[in-house]
GROMACS .gro file of N, CA and C in nm:
model
  453
    1MET      N    1  12.019  15.554  10.967
    1MET     CA    2  11.948  15.678  10.995
    1MET      C    3  11.938  15.758  10.865
    2THR      N    4  11.832  15.830  10.851
    2THR     CA    5  11.811  15.917  10.737
    2THR      C    6  11.928  16.013  10.723
    3ASP      N    7  11.962  16.049  10.597
    3ASP     CA    8  12.070  16.144  10.574
    3ASP      C    9  12.019  16.284  10.609
    4LEU      N   10  12.072  16.340  10.715
    4LEU     CA   11  12.030  16.471  10.762
    4LEU      C   12  12.142  16.571  10.739
    5ASN      N   13  12.108  16.683  10.676
    5ASN     CA   14  12.210  16.775  10.630
    5ASN      C   15  12.227  16.901  10.713
    6ASN      N   16  12.129  16.936  10.792
    6ASN     CA   17  12.143  17.058  10.872
    6ASN      C   18  12.066  17.042  11.004
    7LEU      N   19  12.087  17.135  11.093
    7LEU     CA   20  12.028  17.125  11.226
    7LEU      C   21  11.876  17.119  11.221
    8ASP      N   22  11.813  17.197  11.134
    8ASP     CA   23  11.666  17.193  11.126
    8ASP      C   24  11.616  17.055  11.087
    9GLU      N   25  11.682  16.991  10.990
    9GLU     CA   26  11.642  16.856  10.949
    9GLU      C   27  11.663  16.757  11.063
   10ILE      N   28  11.775  16.771  11.133
   10ILE     CA   29  11.804  16.683  11.247
   10ILE      C   30  11.697  16.701  11.355
   11LEU      N   31  11.665  16.825  11.387
   11LEU     CA   32  11.565  16.851  11.490
   11LEU      C   33  11.427  16.802  11.447
   12ASP      N   34  11.391  16.824  11.321
   12ASP     CA   35  11.262  16.775  11.271
   12ASP      C   36  11.253  16.624  11.282
   13TYR      N   37  11.361  16.556  11.248
   13TYR     CA   38  11.366  16.409  11.256
   13TYR      C   39  11.350  16.364  11.402
   14ALA      N   40  11.424  16.426  11.492
   14ALA     CA   41  11.418  16.389  11.634
   14ALA      C   42  11.280  16.421  11.693
   15ILE      N   43  11.222  16.534  11.655
   15ILE     CA   44  11.088  16.570  11.701
   15ILE      C   45  10.986  16.467  11.654
   16ALA      N   46  10.997  16.425  11.529
   16ALA     CA   47  10.906  16.323  11.475
   16ALA      C   48  10.921  16.191  11.550
   17MET      N   49  11.045  16.154  11.582
   17MET     CA   50  11.067  16.030  11.658
   17MET      C   51  11.006  16.039  11.797
   18GLU      N   52  11.020  16.153  11.861
   18GLU     CA   53  10.962  16.170  11.994
   18GLU      C   54  10.809  16.166  11.987
   19GLN      N   55  10.751  16.225  11.883
   19GLN     CA   56  10.605  16.221  11.867
   19GLN      C   57  10.558  16.078  11.846
   20GLN      N   58  10.633  15.999  11.769
   20GLN     CA   59  10.598  15.858  11.751
   20GLN      C   60  10.602  15.784  11.884
   21ALA      N   61  10.701  15.816  11.967
   21ALA     CA   62  10.711  15.752  12.099
   21ALA      C   63  10.593  15.792  12.187
   22VAL      N   64  10.554  15.920  12.183
   22VAL     CA   65  10.438  15.966  12.259
   22VAL      C   66  10.315  15.886  12.218
   23GLU      N   67  10.293  15.874  12.088
   23GLU     CA   68  10.176  15.802  12.037
   23GLU      C   69  10.181  15.654  12.073
   24LEU      N   70  10.298  15.593  12.061
   24LEU     CA   71  10.314  15.452  12.094
   24LEU      C   72  10.282  15.426  12.241
   25TYR      N   73  10.345  15.502  12.331
   25TYR     CA   74  10.325  15.478  12.473
   25TYR      C   75  10.183  15.513  12.517
   26THR      N   76  10.123  15.614  12.455
   26THR     CA   77   9.984  15.648  12.486
   26THR      C   78   9.892  15.534  12.443
   27ASP      N   79   9.915  15.480  12.324
   27ASP     CA   80   9.834  15.368  12.274
   27ASP      C   81   9.847  15.246  12.365
   28ILE      N   82   9.970  15.215  12.404
   28ILE     CA   83   9.993  15.101  12.494
   28ILE      C   84   9.922  15.125  12.627
   29ALA      N   85   9.931  15.247  12.679
   29ALA     CA   86   9.866  15.280  12.806
   29ALA      C   87   9.714  15.264  12.796
   30GLU      N   88   9.658  15.308  12.685
   30GLU     CA   89   9.513  15.299  12.667
   30GLU      C   90   9.466  15.154  12.658
   31ARG      N   91   9.552  15.064  12.612
   31ARG     CA   92   9.516  14.923  12.600
   31ARG      C   93   9.560  14.841  12.722
   32ALA      N   94   9.622  14.905  12.818
   32ALA     CA   95   9.674  14.833  12.936
   32ALA      C   96   9.561  14.766  13.013
   33THR      N   97   9.592  14.649  13.065
   33THR     CA   98   9.492  14.574  13.141
   33THR      C   99   9.503  14.597  13.292
   34SER      N  100   9.606  14.667  13.334
   34SER     CA  101   9.618  14.698  13.477
   34SER      C  102   9.648  14.847  13.494
   35GLU      N  103   9.609  14.897  13.608
   35GLU     CA  104   9.633  15.039  13.639
   35GLU      C  105   9.783  15.068  13.645
   36HIS      N  106   9.860  14.975  13.700
   36HIS     CA  107  10.006  14.991  13.707
   36HIS      C  108  10.064  15.011  13.567
   37ASN      N  109  10.026  14.925  13.474
   37ASN     CA  110  10.078  14.935  13.337
   37ASN      C  111  10.032  15.063  13.268
   38ARG      N  112   9.906  15.100  13.292
   38ARG     CA  113   9.854  15.223  13.231
   38ARG      C  114   9.934  15.343  13.280
   39ARG      N  115   9.955  15.352  13.411
   39ARG     CA  116  10.032  15.464  13.467
   39ARG      C  117  10.176  15.463  13.417
   40LEU      N  118  10.236  15.346  13.412
   40LEU     CA  119  10.375  15.334  13.366
   40LEU      C  120  10.391  15.391  13.226
   41PHE      N  121  10.307  15.347  13.134
   41PHE     CA  122  10.323  15.391  12.996
   41PHE      C  123  10.278  15.535  12.974
   42MET      N  124  10.181  15.582  13.053
   42MET     CA  125  10.145  15.724  13.043
   42MET      C  126  10.260  15.812  13.093
   43SER      N  127  10.333  15.765  13.194
   43SER     CA  128  10.446  15.845  13.242
   43SER      C  129  10.555  15.852  13.135
   44PHE      N  130  10.575  15.742  13.062
   44PHE     CA  131  10.673  15.746  12.954
   44PHE      C  132  10.626  15.837  12.841
   45ALA      N  133  10.497  15.833  12.810
   45ALA     CA  134  10.444  15.923  12.706
   45ALA      C  135  10.466  16.068  12.747
   46ASP      N  136  10.443  16.099  12.874
   46ASP     CA  137  10.465  16.236  12.923
   46ASP      C  138  10.612  16.277  12.911
   47GLU      N  139  10.702  16.186  12.945
   47GLU     CA  140  10.844  16.218  12.936
   47GLU      C  141  10.888  16.238  12.791
   48GLU      N  142  10.836  16.156  12.700
   48GLU     CA  143  10.870  16.173  12.558
   48GLU      C  144  10.813  16.305  12.507
   49ARG      N  145  10.696  16.342  12.557
   49ARG     CA  146  10.638  16.472  12.522
   49ARG      C  147  10.731  16.585  12.567
   50GLY      N  148  10.792  16.568  12.683
   50GLY     CA  149  10.889  16.666  12.733
   50GLY      C  150  11.013  16.673  12.645
   51HIS      N  151  11.058  16.558  12.595
   51HIS     CA  152  11.173  16.557  12.503
   51HIS      C  153  11.138  16.634  12.376
   52LYS      N  154  11.018  16.610  12.326
   52LYS     CA  155  10.974  16.679  12.204
   52LYS      C  156  10.973  16.830  12.228
   53LEU      N  157  10.924  16.871  12.343
   53LEU     CA  158  10.920  17.014  12.376
   53LEU      C  159  11.060  17.074  12.382
   54LYS      N  160  11.154  17.002  12.441
   54LYS     CA  161  11.293  17.049  12.446
   54LYS      C  162  11.347  17.071  12.305
   55LEU      N  163  11.322  16.976  12.218
   55LEU     CA  164  11.371  16.987  12.080
   55LEU      C  165  11.303  17.103  12.007
   56GLU      N  166  11.173  17.121  12.030
   56GLU     CA  167  11.102  17.233  11.969
   56GLU      C  168  11.157  17.365  12.021
   57ASN      N  169  11.194  17.370  12.148
   57ASN     CA  170  11.254  17.492  12.204
   57ASN      C  171  11.389  17.523  12.141
   58VAL      N  172  11.465  17.419  12.110
   58VAL     CA  173  11.593  17.441  12.040
   58VAL      C  174  11.566  17.505  11.904
   59LYS      N  175  11.463  17.456  11.835
   59LYS     CA  176  11.428  17.514  11.704
   59LYS      C  177  11.390  17.661  11.717
   60LYS      N  178  11.331  17.697  11.831
   60LYS     CA  179  11.290  17.836  11.854
   60LYS      C  180  11.404  17.921  11.907
   61GLY      N  181  11.522  17.861  11.924
   61GLY     CA  182  11.636  17.936  11.972
   61GLY      C  183  11.658  17.930  12.122
   62LYS      N  184  11.574  17.854  12.190
   62LYS     CA  185  11.590  17.835  12.335
   62LYS      C  186  11.660  17.702  12.356
   63ILE      N  187  11.761  17.699  12.438
   63ILE     CA  188  11.835  17.575  12.462
   63ILE      C  189  11.822  17.537  12.608
   64GLU      N  190  11.784  17.412  12.632
   64GLU     CA  191  11.774  17.358  12.768
   64GLU      C  192  11.871  17.241  12.779
   65ILE      N  193  11.951  17.240  12.880
   65ILE     CA  194  12.047  17.131  12.900
   65ILE      C  195  12.008  17.054  13.025
   66GLY      N  196  12.007  16.923  13.015
   66GLY     CA  197  11.977  16.838  13.130
   66GLY      C  198  12.100  16.760  13.171
   67SER      N  199  12.081  16.659  13.252
   67SER     CA  200  12.190  16.576  13.302
   67SER      C  201  12.249  16.489  13.192
   68THR      N  202  12.380  16.470  13.196
   68THR     CA  203  12.448  16.381  13.102
   68THR      C  204  12.523  16.270  13.176
   69ALA      N  205  12.489  16.247  13.302
   69ALA     CA  206  12.556  16.144  13.381
   69ALA      C  207  12.529  16.005  13.323
   70LYS      N  208  12.623  15.915  13.340
   70LYS     CA  209  12.610  15.779  13.288
   70LYS      C  210  12.499  15.705  13.361
   71VAL      N  211  12.424  15.622  13.286
   71VAL     CA  212  12.313  15.544  13.339
   71VAL      C  213  12.348  15.397  13.329
   72GLN      N  214  12.316  15.320  13.432
   72GLN     CA  215  12.341  15.176  13.431
   72GLN      C  216  12.260  15.110  13.319
   73ASP      N  217  12.319  15.010  13.254
   73ASP     CA  218  12.253  14.935  13.147
   73ASP      C  219  12.250  14.789  13.188
   74LEU      N  220  12.130  14.734  13.209
   74LEU     CA  221  12.117  14.593  13.247
   74LEU      C  222  12.133  14.500  13.127
   75LYS      N  223  12.130  14.555  13.005
   75LYS     CA  224  12.153  14.484  12.879
   75LYS      C  225  12.052  14.373  12.850
   76ILE      N  226  11.935  14.377  12.911
   76ILE     CA  227  11.834  14.276  12.883
   76ILE      C  228  11.795  14.279  12.736
   77ALA      N  229  11.775  14.397  12.680
   77ALA     CA  230  11.733  14.409  12.541
   77ALA      C  231  11.839  14.359  12.445
   78ASP      N  232  11.965  14.362  12.485
   78ASP     CA  233  12.074  14.319  12.397
   78ASP      C  234  12.067  14.171  12.363
   79TYR      N  235  12.003  14.093  12.447
   79TYR     CA  236  12.000  13.948  12.428
   79TYR      C  237  11.866  13.896  12.379
   80ALA      N  238  11.778  13.985  12.342
   80ALA     CA  239  11.645  13.945  12.299
   80ALA      C  240  11.631  13.961  12.148
   81ASN      N  241  11.544  13.878  12.091
   81ASN     CA  242  11.512  13.891  11.949
   81ASN      C  243  11.433  14.019  11.928
   82ASP      N  244  11.438  14.071  11.805
   82ASP     CA  245  11.357  14.188  11.776
   82ASP      C  246  11.210  14.150  11.787
   83VAL      N  247  11.132  14.241  11.839
   83VAL     CA  248  10.991  14.215  11.866
   83VAL      C  249  10.907  14.315  11.790
   84VAL      N  250  10.797  14.269  11.733
   84VAL     CA  251  10.697  14.355  11.672
   84VAL      C  252  10.573  14.341  11.759
   85ILE      N  253  10.510  14.452  11.790
   85ILE     CA  254  10.394  14.443  11.877
   85ILE      C  255  10.267  14.477  11.802
   86ASP      N  256  10.157  14.420  11.851
   86ASP     CA  257  10.024  14.451  11.800
   86ASP      C  258   9.927  14.447  11.917
   87ALA      N  259   9.799  14.454  11.888
   87ALA     CA  260   9.699  14.460  11.994
   87ALA      C  261   9.697  14.336  12.083
   88LYS      N  262   9.750  14.225  12.033
   88LYS     CA  263   9.748  14.100  12.110
   88LYS      C  264   9.882  14.068  12.176
   89SER      N  265   9.976  14.160  12.170
   89SER     CA  266  10.110  14.136  12.225
   89SER      C  267  10.105  14.118  12.376
   90SER      N  268  10.193  14.033  12.426
   90SER     CA  269  10.204  14.012  12.570
   90SER      C  270  10.276  14.131  12.633
   91TYR      N  271  10.261  14.142  12.765
   91TYR     CA  272  10.330  14.248  12.837
   91TYR      C  273  10.481  14.232  12.821
   92GLN      N  274  10.528  14.110  12.822
   92GLN     CA  275  10.671  14.081  12.801
   92GLN      C  276  10.717  14.137  12.667
   93ASP      N  277  10.641  14.111  12.561
   93ASP     CA  278  10.679  14.161  12.428
   93ASP      C  279  10.674  14.313  12.422
   94ILE      N  280  10.575  14.372  12.486
   94ILE     CA  281  10.564  14.519  12.487
   94ILE      C  282  10.685  14.580  12.558
   95LEU      N  283  10.723  14.524  12.671
   95LEU     CA  284  10.840  14.575  12.742
   95LEU      C  285  10.967  14.559  12.659
   96MET      N  286  10.981  14.444  12.594
   96MET     CA  287  11.100  14.420  12.511
   96MET      C  288  11.105  14.520  12.396
   97PHE      N  289  10.991  14.543  12.333
   97PHE     CA  290  10.983  14.640  12.225
   97PHE      C  291  11.021  14.779  12.276
   98ALA      N  292  10.968  14.817  12.391
   98ALA     CA  293  10.997  14.949  12.448
   98ALA      C  294  11.145  14.964  12.479
   99MET      N  295  11.208  14.859  12.531
   99MET     CA  296  11.352  14.864  12.559
   99MET      C  297  11.430  14.889  12.430
  100LYS      N  298  11.392  14.818  12.325
  100LYS     CA  299  11.461  14.834  12.196
  100LYS      C  300  11.441  14.976  12.142
  101GLN      N  301  11.320  15.029  12.155
  101GLN     CA  302  11.292  15.165  12.108
  101GLN      C  303  11.379  15.266  12.182
  102GLU      N  304  11.389  15.251  12.313
  102GLU     CA  305  11.469  15.344  12.393
  102GLU      C  306  11.617  15.332  12.359
  103LYS      N  307  11.661  15.211  12.331
  103LYS     CA  308  11.801  15.191  12.292
  103LYS      C  309  11.829  15.261  12.159
  104GLN      N  310  11.735  15.251  12.064
  104GLN     CA  311  11.751  15.320  11.936
  104GLN      C  312  11.753  15.471  11.955
  105ALA      N  313  11.666  15.521  12.042
  105ALA     CA  314  11.663  15.665  12.069
  105ALA      C  315  11.795  15.710  12.132
  106TYR      N  316  11.847  15.629  12.224
  106TYR     CA  317  11.976  15.660  12.286
  106TYR      C  318  12.085  15.669  12.178
  107ARG      N  319  12.087  15.572  12.089
  107ARG     CA  320  12.188  15.572  11.982
  107ARG      C  321  12.172  15.693  11.890
  108LEU      N  322  12.049  15.728  11.860
  108LEU     CA  323  12.024  15.846  11.777
  108LEU      C  324  12.084  15.970  11.842
  109TYR      N  325  12.052  15.992  11.969
  109TYR     CA  326  12.098  16.114  12.036
  109TYR      C  327  12.249  16.115  12.058
  110THR      N  328  12.309  16.000  12.084
  110THR     CA  329  12.456  16.000  12.098
  110THR      C  330  12.521  16.027  11.963
  111ASP      N  331  12.463  15.974  11.856
  111ASP     CA  332  12.515  16.002  11.722
  111ASP      C  333  12.500  16.150  11.688
  112LEU      N  334  12.384  16.207  11.718
  112LEU     CA  335  12.362  16.349  11.692
  112LEU      C  336  12.455  16.436  11.776
  113ALA      N  337  12.482  16.394  11.899
  113ALA     CA  338  12.575  16.469  11.985
  113ALA      C  339  12.714  16.472  11.923
  114GLN      N  340  12.756  16.359  11.866
  114GLN     CA  341  12.888  16.353  11.804
  114GLN      C  342  12.896  16.443  11.681
  115ARG      N  343  12.785  16.461  11.613
  115ARG     CA  344  12.782  16.544  11.492
  115ARG      C  345  12.762  16.693  11.521
  116ALA      N  346  12.719  16.724  11.642
  116ALA     CA  347  12.685  16.862  11.676
  116ALA      C  348  12.807  16.952  11.667
  117THR      N  349  12.786  17.072  11.613
  117THR     CA  350  12.895  17.168  11.600
  117THR      C  351  12.898  17.267  11.716
  118SER      N  352  12.787  17.280  11.786
  118SER     CA  353  12.782  17.373  11.899
  118SER      C  354  12.783  17.294  12.030
  119PRO      N  355  12.858  17.341  12.130
  119PRO     CA  356  12.860  17.272  12.259
  119PRO      C  357  12.722  17.263  12.324
  120GLU      N  358  12.641  17.367  12.307
  120GLU     CA  359  12.507  17.366  12.367
  120GLU      C  360  12.420  17.258  12.307
  121ILE      N  361  12.424  17.245  12.174
  121ILE     CA  362  12.344  17.143  12.106
  121ILE      C  363  12.398  17.005  12.141
  122ARG      N  364  12.530  16.990  12.145
  122ARG     CA  365  12.590  16.861  12.184
  122ARG      C  366  12.542  16.822  12.324
  123ASP      N  367  12.545  16.917  12.417
  123ASP     CA  368  12.501  16.888  12.553
  123ASP      C  369  12.352  16.853  12.559
  124LEU      N  370  12.271  16.918  12.478
  124LEU     CA  371  12.129  16.885  12.473
  124LEU      C  372  12.110  16.741  12.427
  125PHE      N  373  12.178  16.702  12.318
  125PHE     CA  374  12.163  16.566  12.267
  125PHE      C  375  12.216  16.464  12.368
  126LEU      N  376  12.324  16.497  12.437
  126LEU     CA  377  12.376  16.406  12.540
  126LEU      C  378  12.276  16.393  12.656
  127ALA      N  379  12.212  16.504  12.691
  127ALA     CA  380  12.111  16.499  12.798
  127ALA      C  381  11.992  16.414  12.755
  128LEU      N  382  11.948  16.429  12.630
  128LEU     CA  383  11.838  16.346  12.580
  128LEU      C  384  11.879  16.200  12.575
  129ALA      N  385  12.003  16.172  12.534
  129ALA     CA  386  12.053  16.034  12.533
  129ALA      C  387  12.049  15.977  12.675
  130HIS      N  388  12.088  16.058  12.772
  130HIS     CA  389  12.085  16.016  12.912
  130HIS      C  390  11.943  15.981  12.955
  131GLU      N  391  11.847  16.064  12.918
  131GLU     CA  392  11.708  16.037  12.955
  131GLU      C  393  11.656  15.910  12.889
  132GLU      N  394  11.693  15.889  12.762
  132GLU     CA  395  11.651  15.766  12.692
  132GLU      C  396  11.715  15.644  12.757
  133ALA      N  397  11.840  15.655  12.798
  133ALA     CA  398  11.906  15.544  12.868
  133ALA      C  399  11.835  15.515  13.000
  134ASN      N  400  11.790  15.621  13.067
  134ASN     CA  401  11.712  15.604  13.190
  134ASN      C  402  11.581  15.531  13.162
  135HIS      N  403  11.515  15.567  13.053
  135HIS     CA  404  11.391  15.499  13.015
  135HIS      C  405  11.417  15.350  12.993
  136LYS      N  406  11.522  15.320  12.920
  136LYS     CA  407  11.555  15.180  12.892
  136LYS      C  408  11.579  15.106  13.023
  137LEU      N  409  11.653  15.167  13.113
  137LEU     CA  410  11.680  15.104  13.242
  137LEU      C  411  11.550  15.080  13.319
  138ARG      N  412  11.461  15.177  13.318
  138ARG     CA  413  11.333  15.160  13.389
  138ARG      C  414  11.251  15.046  13.328
  139PHE      N  415  11.252  15.035  13.195
  139PHE     CA  416  11.183  14.922  13.131
  139PHE      C  417  11.251  14.790  13.167
  140GLU      N  418  11.383  14.790  13.174
  140GLU     CA  419  11.455  14.668  13.211
  140GLU      C  420  11.423  14.627  13.354
  141ILE      N  421  11.415  14.722  13.443
  141ILE     CA  422  11.378  14.692  13.582
  141ILE      C  423  11.236  14.638  13.588
  142GLU      N  424  11.145  14.701  13.515
  142GLU     CA  425  11.007  14.652  13.508
  142GLU      C  426  11.004  14.509  13.455
  143TYR      N  427  11.081  14.482  13.351
  143TYR     CA  428  11.090  14.348  13.293
  143TYR      C  429  11.143  14.250  13.397
  144ASP      N  430  11.247  14.289  13.466
  144ASP     CA  431  11.306  14.202  13.569
  144ASP      C  432  11.205  14.173  13.680
  145GLU      N  433  11.134  14.275  13.723
  145GLU     CA  434  11.042  14.259  13.836
  145GLU      C  435  10.911  14.191  13.797
  146ARG      N  436  10.861  14.216  13.676
  146ARG     CA  437  10.728  14.167  13.638
  146ARG      C  438  10.732  14.043  13.549
  147VAL      N  439  10.842  14.021  13.477
  147VAL     CA  440  10.848  13.908  13.385
  147VAL      C  441  10.943  13.801  13.436
  148LEU      N  442  11.068  13.837  13.458
  148LEU     CA  443  11.167  13.737  13.498
  148LEU      C  444  11.137  13.676  13.634
  149ARG      N  445  11.096  13.757  13.728
  149ARG     CA  446  11.071  13.705  13.864
  149ARG      C  447  10.943  13.623  13.872
  150GLU      N  448  10.852  13.644  13.776
  150GLU     CA  449  10.728  13.566  13.775
  150GLU      C  450  10.748  13.429  13.712
  151ASN      N  451  10.856  13.413  13.636
  151ASN     CA  452  10.879  13.286  13.566
  151ASN      C  453  10.974  13.197  13.638
   0.00000   0.00000   0.00000
């Protein structure tokens, strides 16, 4: 991870990562070949947009805390090779890539939570980590239902 020295730099980095996720999921949704896939990825883009808004609110001095409950991990992404996606990527590869992205986001937010000096900021990062873990789980379930069961 980039060397981040203060809360503003950390928030800017996290906001940029969330914006990249919004753009990625929007792009995937726009290229989707089924309505189910389009809706799925647009919902993830919307949720990442919400994460970005939460982080921007922290920068403005407003703090929002969400759930920090533990989320089940099916660990499908843990056993897969790293995937790079392009316009010709299969749905399987796109899901695998998305799982890896969400896992990285989870790790980022848990790391930031450990570094946080304020309980409110720590709780925010833990809540965001929880949401990213939920995203990963949803992608894993989609993978299980749409890829593994079809093969």
